[in-house]
Coordinates of C-alpha atoms in Angstrom, one line a residue:
M1 CA 72.5 61.8 -104.6
G2 CA 70.9 60.5 -101.3
K3 CA 73.0 63.3 -99.1
K4 CA 71.5 66.0 -101.2
R5 CA 67.6 64.7 -100.9
K6 CA 68.3 64.3 -96.7
R7 CA 69.5 67.8 -96.9
A8 CA 66.5 69.1 -98.7
P9 CA 64.9 71.8 -96.2
E10 CA 61.3 70.7 -95.5
K11 CA 58.7 72.8 -95.8
R12 CA 58.1 75.2 -93.1
S13 CA 54.8 75.2 -91.4
I14 CA 55.0 79.0 -91.8
H15 CA 56.8 81.3 -93.8
P16 CA 60.0 82.7 -92.2
R17 CA 59.0 86.0 -92.8
N18 CA 55.7 86.0 -91.5
K19 CA 55.6 88.1 -88.3
Y20 CA 54.0 84.8 -86.8
S21 CA 57.0 82.7 -87.2
D22 CA 58.9 82.4 -84.0
N23 CA 56.5 84.6 -82.2
P24 CA 52.6 82.9 -82.4
P25 CA 49.7 84.8 -81.1
D26 CA 50.0 85.2 -77.3
F27 CA 46.2 84.8 -76.5
T28 CA 46.8 86.0 -72.7
L29 CA 48.4 89.1 -73.8
L30 CA 45.9 90.1 -76.3
A31 CA 43.2 89.2 -73.8
S32 CA 44.7 91.5 -71.3
L33 CA 45.1 94.2 -73.8
Y34 CA 42.2 94.1 -75.4
P35 CA 39.1 93.3 -72.9
S36 CA 36.6 92.3 -75.9
F37 CA 39.1 89.3 -76.7
Q38 CA 39.2 88.6 -72.8
P39 CA 35.9 86.7 -72.8
Y40 CA 36.6 84.4 -75.8
V41 CA 39.8 82.9 -74.0
F42 CA 39.8 79.7 -71.9
Y43 CA 42.6 77.5 -70.4
A44 CA 42.9 74.4 -70.4
R45 CA 43.9 71.7 -68.0
E46 CA 47.7 71.9 -68.7
G47 CA 47.1 75.9 -68.5
K48 CA 47.2 76.6 -71.9
P49 CA 45.2 79.3 -73.3
K50 CA 42.7 78.7 -76.1
I51 CA 39.7 79.7 -77.9
D52 CA 36.4 77.9 -79.3
W53 CA 37.5 77.6 -83.3
K54 CA 34.1 76.6 -83.8
D55 CA 32.7 80.1 -82.5
F56 CA 32.5 82.6 -85.1
N57 CA 32.9 85.8 -82.8
A58 CA 35.8 84.2 -81.3
T59 CA 37.8 83.8 -84.5
R60 CA 36.0 86.8 -85.7
E61 CA 37.7 89.1 -82.6
L62 CA 41.0 87.3 -83.2
T63 CA 41.5 88.6 -86.0
R64 CA 40.5 92.1 -85.2
V65 CA 43.0 92.2 -82.5
L66 CA 45.6 90.7 -84.4
L67 CA 45.4 93.2 -87.2
L68 CA 45.2 95.8 -84.5
H69 CA 47.9 94.9 -82.6
D70 CA 50.5 93.4 -85.0
H71 CA 49.6 95.6 -88.0
S72 CA 47.8 98.7 -86.7
I73 CA 44.9 97.9 -89.0
T74 CA 41.5 98.6 -87.7
W75 CA 39.1 96.1 -89.1
W76 CA 35.5 94.3 -89.0
I77 CA 33.3 92.4 -90.7
P78 CA 29.5 91.7 -90.4
D79 CA 28.1 88.3 -89.1
G80 CA 28.6 85.7 -92.1
Q81 CA 30.9 86.8 -93.7
L82 CA 34.5 84.9 -94.3
C83 CA 36.3 85.3 -91.7
P84 CA 40.5 84.9 -92.5
T85 CA 43.2 83.8 -90.4
V86 CA 46.0 86.4 -90.0
P87 CA 49.1 83.7 -90.3
N88 CA 47.9 81.8 -92.7
R89 CA 47.1 85.1 -95.5
S90 CA 50.6 86.4 -94.4
N91 CA 52.1 83.4 -95.6
Y92 CA 50.3 83.9 -99.3
I93 CA 51.7 87.6 -98.9
H94 CA 55.1 86.5 -98.6
W95 CA 55.1 84.1 -101.1
I96 CA 54.6 86.3 -103.9
E97 CA 57.3 88.6 -102.3
D98 CA 59.4 85.5 -103.1
L99 CA 58.3 85.5 -106.5
L100 CA 58.8 89.0 -107.4
S101 CA 62.0 89.2 -105.8
S102 CA 63.6 86.5 -107.6
D103 CA 64.8 86.4 -110.8
I104 CA 62.9 83.6 -112.4
I105 CA 61.1 86.5 -114.7
P106 CA 62.6 89.6 -115.2
N107 CA 61.6 92.9 -113.9
Y108 CA 59.6 94.9 -116.3
H109 CA 59.3 98.4 -114.4
G110 CA 62.0 100.2 -112.1
D111 CA 62.8 99.5 -108.8
N112 CA 61.4 102.6 -107.4
N113 CA 58.0 101.9 -108.7
I114 CA 55.4 100.5 -106.5
I115 CA 54.4 96.9 -107.0
K116 CA 51.0 96.5 -108.0
G117 CA 48.7 93.9 -107.3
F118 CA 45.0 92.5 -108.2
D119 CA 42.9 90.7 -105.6
I120 CA 40.6 88.8 -107.2
G121 CA 37.2 88.6 -105.0
T122 CA 38.8 90.7 -102.1
G123 CA 35.6 90.0 -100.1
A124 CA 34.4 92.2 -97.0
N125 CA 37.5 91.4 -94.9
C126 CA 39.6 92.7 -97.9
I127 CA 42.4 91.1 -95.9
Y128 CA 45.4 90.9 -98.9
P129 CA 45.0 94.5 -99.6
L130 CA 45.2 95.7 -96.4
L131 CA 48.2 93.4 -95.1
G132 CA 50.3 93.6 -98.6
A133 CA 50.0 97.8 -98.2
S134 CA 50.6 97.8 -94.7
L135 CA 53.4 94.9 -94.4
L136 CA 55.4 95.8 -97.8
G137 CA 53.7 99.5 -99.2
W138 CA 52.3 97.3 -102.2
S139 CA 49.0 99.1 -104.2
F140 CA 46.0 97.0 -104.9
V141 CA 43.0 96.8 -107.0
G142 CA 40.4 94.6 -104.8
T143 CA 37.6 93.4 -106.6
D144 CA 33.9 91.9 -105.8
V145 CA 30.7 91.3 -106.8
T146 CA 28.5 91.9 -103.5
D147 CA 27.3 95.1 -102.4
V148 CA 27.9 93.6 -98.8
A149 CA 31.9 92.9 -99.7
L150 CA 32.3 96.2 -101.8
E151 CA 30.6 98.2 -98.9
W152 CA 32.7 96.8 -95.8
A153 CA 35.7 96.6 -98.2
E154 CA 35.5 100.2 -98.4
K155 CA 34.8 100.8 -94.7
N156 CA 37.9 98.8 -93.8
V157 CA 40.2 100.7 -96.4
K158 CA 38.8 104.1 -95.2
N159 CA 39.0 103.1 -91.6
N160 CA 42.7 102.8 -92.1
P161 CA 44.1 106.2 -94.2
Q162 CA 47.3 105.4 -93.6
I163 CA 47.3 102.9 -96.4
S164 CA 43.9 104.0 -97.8
K165 CA 45.6 105.6 -100.8
L166 CA 47.2 102.3 -102.1
I167 CA 43.6 100.6 -102.1
E168 CA 41.0 100.4 -104.7
I169 CA 37.9 98.6 -104.3
R170 CA 36.5 97.5 -107.4
K171 CA 32.9 96.6 -108.5
V172 CA 32.7 93.6 -110.7
D173 CA 29.7 94.2 -113.3
I174 CA 27.8 90.8 -113.2
E175 CA 25.5 92.3 -115.9
E176 CA 28.1 93.0 -118.4
E177 CA 28.9 89.3 -119.2
L178 CA 28.3 86.0 -116.9
T179 CA 30.7 83.7 -118.1
N180 CA 29.8 79.9 -119.2
Q181 CA 32.8 78.5 -121.1
N182 CA 33.5 74.8 -120.8
T183 CA 36.9 74.2 -118.4
N184 CA 37.8 71.6 -121.0
D185 CA 37.5 68.8 -117.7
G186 CA 33.9 68.1 -118.0
G187 CA 32.8 71.1 -115.8
S188 CA 32.0 74.7 -116.3
Y189 CA 32.4 78.1 -114.7
T190 CA 29.3 80.0 -114.7
G191 CA 29.7 83.3 -112.7
P192 CA 30.3 87.0 -112.9
P193 CA 34.0 87.8 -114.4
I194 CA 37.0 87.4 -113.0
L195 CA 40.0 89.0 -115.3
L196 CA 38.4 89.6 -118.5
G197 CA 36.2 92.5 -118.4
V198 CA 37.3 93.5 -114.7
V199 CA 40.9 94.8 -115.7
K200 CA 40.9 97.6 -117.7
N201 CA 42.8 97.7 -121.0
D202 CA 45.8 99.7 -119.7
E203 CA 46.5 98.5 -116.6
K204 CA 49.5 96.2 -115.9
F205 CA 50.0 94.3 -112.4
D206 CA 53.2 92.6 -110.9
F207 CA 50.5 89.9 -109.6
C208 CA 47.1 88.7 -109.0
M209 CA 46.1 86.7 -106.1
C210 CA 43.2 84.6 -105.6
N211 CA 41.4 82.7 -102.5
P212 CA 38.9 81.2 -104.7
P213 CA 35.8 79.4 -104.1
F214 CA 36.8 76.2 -102.7
F215 CA 33.6 74.1 -102.8
E216 CA 30.7 72.9 -105.0
T217 CA 27.9 73.4 -102.8
M218 CA 27.2 75.0 -99.2
D219 CA 26.6 71.4 -97.5
E220 CA 30.2 70.5 -98.9
A221 CA 31.8 73.8 -97.2
G222 CA 30.1 73.2 -93.9
L223 CA 31.7 69.8 -93.3
N224 CA 33.7 70.4 -90.8
P225 CA 32.2 71.0 -87.5
N226 CA 35.9 71.9 -85.5
T227 CA 36.0 75.3 -87.2
S228 CA 33.8 78.1 -87.9
C229 CA 35.4 81.0 -90.5
G230 CA 31.8 82.1 -91.6
G231 CA 31.5 82.7 -95.7
T232 CA 28.8 83.3 -97.8
P233 CA 28.0 81.4 -100.6
A234 CA 29.6 84.0 -103.4
E235 CA 32.9 83.6 -101.1
M236 CA 32.3 79.7 -100.7
V237 CA 31.1 78.2 -103.7
C238 CA 30.8 77.8 -107.4
P239 CA 29.7 75.3 -109.5
G240 CA 32.8 72.9 -110.2
G241 CA 34.3 74.5 -107.3
E242 CA 38.0 75.3 -107.5
Q243 CA 38.9 73.6 -110.6
A244 CA 36.4 75.2 -112.3
F245 CA 37.4 78.7 -111.1
I246 CA 40.8 78.4 -111.5
S247 CA 40.5 77.0 -115.1
R248 CA 38.5 80.1 -115.8
M249 CA 41.4 82.1 -114.6
I250 CA 43.7 80.4 -116.9
Q251 CA 41.7 80.9 -119.5
D252 CA 41.5 84.5 -119.0
S253 CA 45.3 85.1 -118.4
V254 CA 46.0 83.8 -122.3
Q255 CA 44.0 86.6 -123.6
L256 CA 45.9 89.1 -120.9
K257 CA 49.3 87.6 -120.9
Q258 CA 51.6 89.6 -120.0
S259 CA 49.2 92.0 -118.2
F260 CA 50.6 90.1 -115.2
R261 CA 53.8 89.3 -114.1
W262 CA 52.5 86.6 -112.4
Y263 CA 49.1 84.9 -112.0
T264 CA 48.5 83.0 -108.6
S265 CA 45.9 81.3 -106.7
M266 CA 45.4 79.3 -103.4
V267 CA 44.6 76.0 -103.8
G268 CA 42.5 74.1 -101.5
K269 CA 43.3 70.2 -102.8
K270 CA 46.2 68.7 -103.9
S271 CA 44.5 66.6 -106.3
N272 CA 43.7 69.4 -108.0
L273 CA 47.4 70.7 -108.9
K274 CA 48.3 67.9 -111.6
S275 CA 45.1 68.8 -113.7
L276 CA 45.9 72.5 -113.4
I277 CA 49.5 72.2 -113.9
S278 CA 48.4 70.4 -117.2
K279 CA 46.4 73.0 -118.4
L280 CA 48.8 75.6 -118.1
R281 CA 51.5 73.6 -120.4
E282 CA 48.6 73.4 -122.8
V283 CA 48.1 77.3 -122.9
G284 CA 52.0 77.8 -123.3
V285 CA 52.8 79.5 -119.7
T286 CA 56.7 80.3 -119.4
V287 CA 57.1 79.4 -115.9
V288 CA 54.9 77.2 -113.3
K289 CA 55.5 77.3 -109.9
T290 CA 53.8 75.6 -106.5
T291 CA 54.0 75.9 -102.9
E292 CA 52.6 74.6 -99.7
F293 CA 51.0 76.4 -97.0
V294 CA 50.9 74.5 -94.1
Q295 CA 49.4 76.2 -90.7
G296 CA 48.3 73.6 -87.6
Q297 CA 46.8 70.9 -89.5
T298 CA 45.2 73.0 -92.1
S299 CA 46.9 72.5 -95.6
R300 CA 46.6 74.7 -98.8
W301 CA 48.7 75.1 -101.9
G302 CA 49.6 78.0 -104.1
I303 CA 50.2 77.7 -108.0
A304 CA 51.8 80.5 -110.0
W305 CA 52.3 81.0 -113.5
S306 CA 53.7 83.8 -115.9
F307 CA 53.7 83.9 -119.7
I308 CA 57.0 86.4 -119.6
P309 CA 59.8 84.3 -120.6
P310 CA 62.5 83.3 -117.9
T311 CA 65.5 85.0 -117.3
K312 CA 67.4 81.6 -117.0
K313 CA 66.6 78.0 -117.9
I314 CA 63.8 76.7 -115.0
I315 CA 64.9 73.6 -113.4
S316 CA 61.2 71.8 -112.8
S317 CA 60.2 71.7 -109.5
H318 CA 57.9 68.7 -109.7
V319 CA 60.9 66.1 -109.9
A320 CA 59.5 63.1 -108.1
T321 CA 61.2 61.8 -105.0
K322 CA 60.8 58.6 -103.5
N323 CA 61.1 59.1 -99.8
V324 CA 58.1 61.1 -99.7
L325 CA 54.3 59.4 -100.5
T326 CA 51.4 61.4 -100.0
F327 CA 47.4 60.2 -100.4
M328 CA 44.2 61.8 -100.0
L329 CA 41.3 60.8 -97.8
E330 CA 38.6 62.7 -99.5
G331 CA 34.7 62.3 -98.5
I332 CA 35.2 61.7 -94.5
Q333 CA 32.2 61.8 -92.6
R334 CA 32.2 64.8 -90.0
Q335 CA 32.1 62.5 -86.6
F336 CA 35.8 61.7 -88.0
S337 CA 38.9 63.7 -87.2
A338 CA 42.6 63.3 -88.2
F339 CA 43.3 62.3 -85.1
H340 CA 40.9 59.0 -85.4
V341 CA 42.9 58.6 -88.7
L342 CA 46.3 58.7 -86.5
Q343 CA 44.8 55.8 -84.2
S344 CA 43.9 53.6 -87.2
V345 CA 47.4 54.2 -88.9
E346 CA 48.8 53.3 -85.3
S347 CA 46.6 50.1 -85.1
F348 CA 47.6 49.0 -88.4
F349 CA 51.4 49.0 -88.4
K350 CA 51.1 47.7 -84.9
G351 CA 49.3 44.9 -86.2
S352 CA 51.6 44.3 -88.4
G353 CA 54.3 43.8 -85.5
G354 CA 55.6 47.4 -85.9
S355 CA 56.2 49.5 -83.1
C356 CA 54.6 53.1 -83.2
K357 CA 55.2 56.6 -81.4
L358 CA 52.4 59.0 -81.3
N359 CA 52.7 62.6 -81.2
A360 CA 49.2 63.3 -80.9
A361 CA 49.7 67.1 -80.6
L362 CA 52.0 67.2 -84.1
F363 CA 49.5 64.7 -85.3
Y364 CA 51.9 62.5 -86.7
I365 CA 53.5 58.9 -86.0
D366 CA 56.6 57.4 -86.1
V367 CA 56.9 54.0 -87.1
I368 CA 59.4 51.1 -87.0
S369 CA 58.1 48.2 -89.4
N370 CA 59.6 45.7 -91.5
D371 CA 63.1 46.9 -91.3
L372 CA 61.4 50.7 -92.1
H373 CA 61.8 53.6 -90.2
F374 CA 59.2 56.6 -91.1
R375 CA 56.9 59.1 -90.2
V376 CA 53.4 59.7 -91.1
T377 CA 51.6 63.0 -90.8
V378 CA 47.9 63.6 -91.2
F379 CA 46.9 67.3 -92.7
E380 CA 43.5 68.7 -92.7
Q381 CA 43.1 70.3 -95.7
I382 CA 39.3 71.3 -96.4
P383 CA 36.5 69.9 -94.4
G384 CA 36.0 66.2 -95.2
T385 CA 39.5 66.0 -96.6
L386 CA 42.7 64.6 -95.1
L387 CA 46.1 64.5 -96.8
V388 CA 48.1 61.8 -95.5
R389 CA 51.9 62.0 -95.7
G390 CA 54.5 59.1 -95.3
S391 CA 58.5 60.0 -95.0
L392 CA 61.5 58.3 -94.5
K393 CA 63.5 59.0 -91.4
P394 CA 66.9 61.3 -92.1
G395 CA 69.4 59.0 -93.0
E396 CA 67.4 56.3 -94.0
T397 CA 68.3 54.1 -97.2
V398 CA 65.8 51.1 -97.8
E399 CA 65.2 48.7 -100.8
P400 CA 63.7 50.7 -103.5
G401 CA 59.4 50.1 -103.5
L402 CA 59.4 49.1 -99.8
L403 CA 57.9 52.4 -98.8
S404 CA 55.5 52.4 -101.5
S405 CA 54.4 49.0 -100.8
A406 CA 53.8 49.5 -97.3
F407 CA 51.8 53.2 -97.8
L408 CA 49.7 51.2 -100.5
Q409 CA 48.5 48.7 -98.0
L410 CA 47.7 51.6 -95.3
E411 CA 45.8 53.7 -98.1
D412 CA 44.0 50.4 -98.8
A413 CA 42.9 50.3 -95.3
L414 CA 42.2 53.6 -94.4
R415 CA 40.0 53.9 -97.5
K416 CA 37.9 50.8 -96.5
E417 CA 37.7 52.4 -92.9
F418 CA 36.9 56.2 -93.4
C419 CA 36.0 56.9 -97.2
P420 CA 34.3 53.4 -98.4
E421 CA 31.9 55.2 -101.0
K422 CA 35.1 56.7 -102.7
V423 CA 36.9 55.1 -106.0
S424 CA 40.8 54.4 -104.3
T425 CA 43.4 56.3 -106.2
H426 CA 47.0 55.8 -106.7
I427 CA 49.5 57.4 -104.4
T428 CA 51.5 59.7 -106.0
N429 CA 54.8 60.6 -104.8
S430 CA 55.2 64.0 -103.3
N431 CA 56.7 66.8 -105.2
H432 CA 56.9 69.7 -103.0
Q433 CA 58.5 68.2 -99.4

């Protein structure tokens, strides 16, 4: 059993079919080929090219040249609109590709039919339809509410005639129904229709996808001083945050059932996964799948569900393992970063006689303490929230509960230092590492 766990592959930081998996963006090359990008590139002391991620214009220009250079897509968004990162969004597309190509549930149309997707809140950037159509030849309906988003999504589609026939931009009629349904978690979603009232009666899709509003307020959305990806309140915020939004998606899916093979959404907080999975089990879905998207030091999760009977018995992907533990640090003040947390982890274990080897570039520390040899890694999720993960080194065997005990003490120390106002929560065994 131990050997099988040790051989289980770790989650990759980027999907293996992602164009940038083995060839990350070369800023020097891009600056030489695209003069408009050159002013945003500077060089660190070690000679590595960088951009200022706090500069919206720099991140927007990077997205523009990557889409043009690597995908032959002509693209632009006005100031203030949400600017996506191309490698991260490609990860989501390829995960859906994995779901569709698997034999978990049957394919209800022939192999020659075009895959049809539904992008909830496509935004002015229209990134998922553009990538899905250009990479894989999928067709899309992209929906949105605001006039600016709809106008620029249409422009981005029309400016790419090679794929424009594959993409329909659909306006959500907010006058038809403003929804306000209890999500059974003490909150409610109040806003325009998501799926019901937008999907037409005779339509069937292979999947829907969504980058939901992660936050409850714009103040919460602006906590991270290290990045600037833009974003309007309509894109970033809804009452109850992503928990309420995805819960409403689940309610809509109960009504639509097999109108979609797969319902999917991105999730910004790992702490929301457990309650969302519970809701899905309660409404009788046949399959639930999750994944982790990690790029650099930013983590997101994907959740997918279906009402179509599976073709074979599904073995739960949520069996707990004891050699990987995680906890969340939420409500961290903006002056603290993942590096500050790593320094405190190092001090904590050195203070108890342990030895530590810090890798600041990859945000992890290898620790030897009390006969334990393990790694602590810190991931940024959303502004003000960090995920701390502890994992035993390959081949390491320890007395049951030893890693958990050490990690509980670490969690308590870090919460007191960085989250003094937050109530301590229990460590959860990682189900997805």
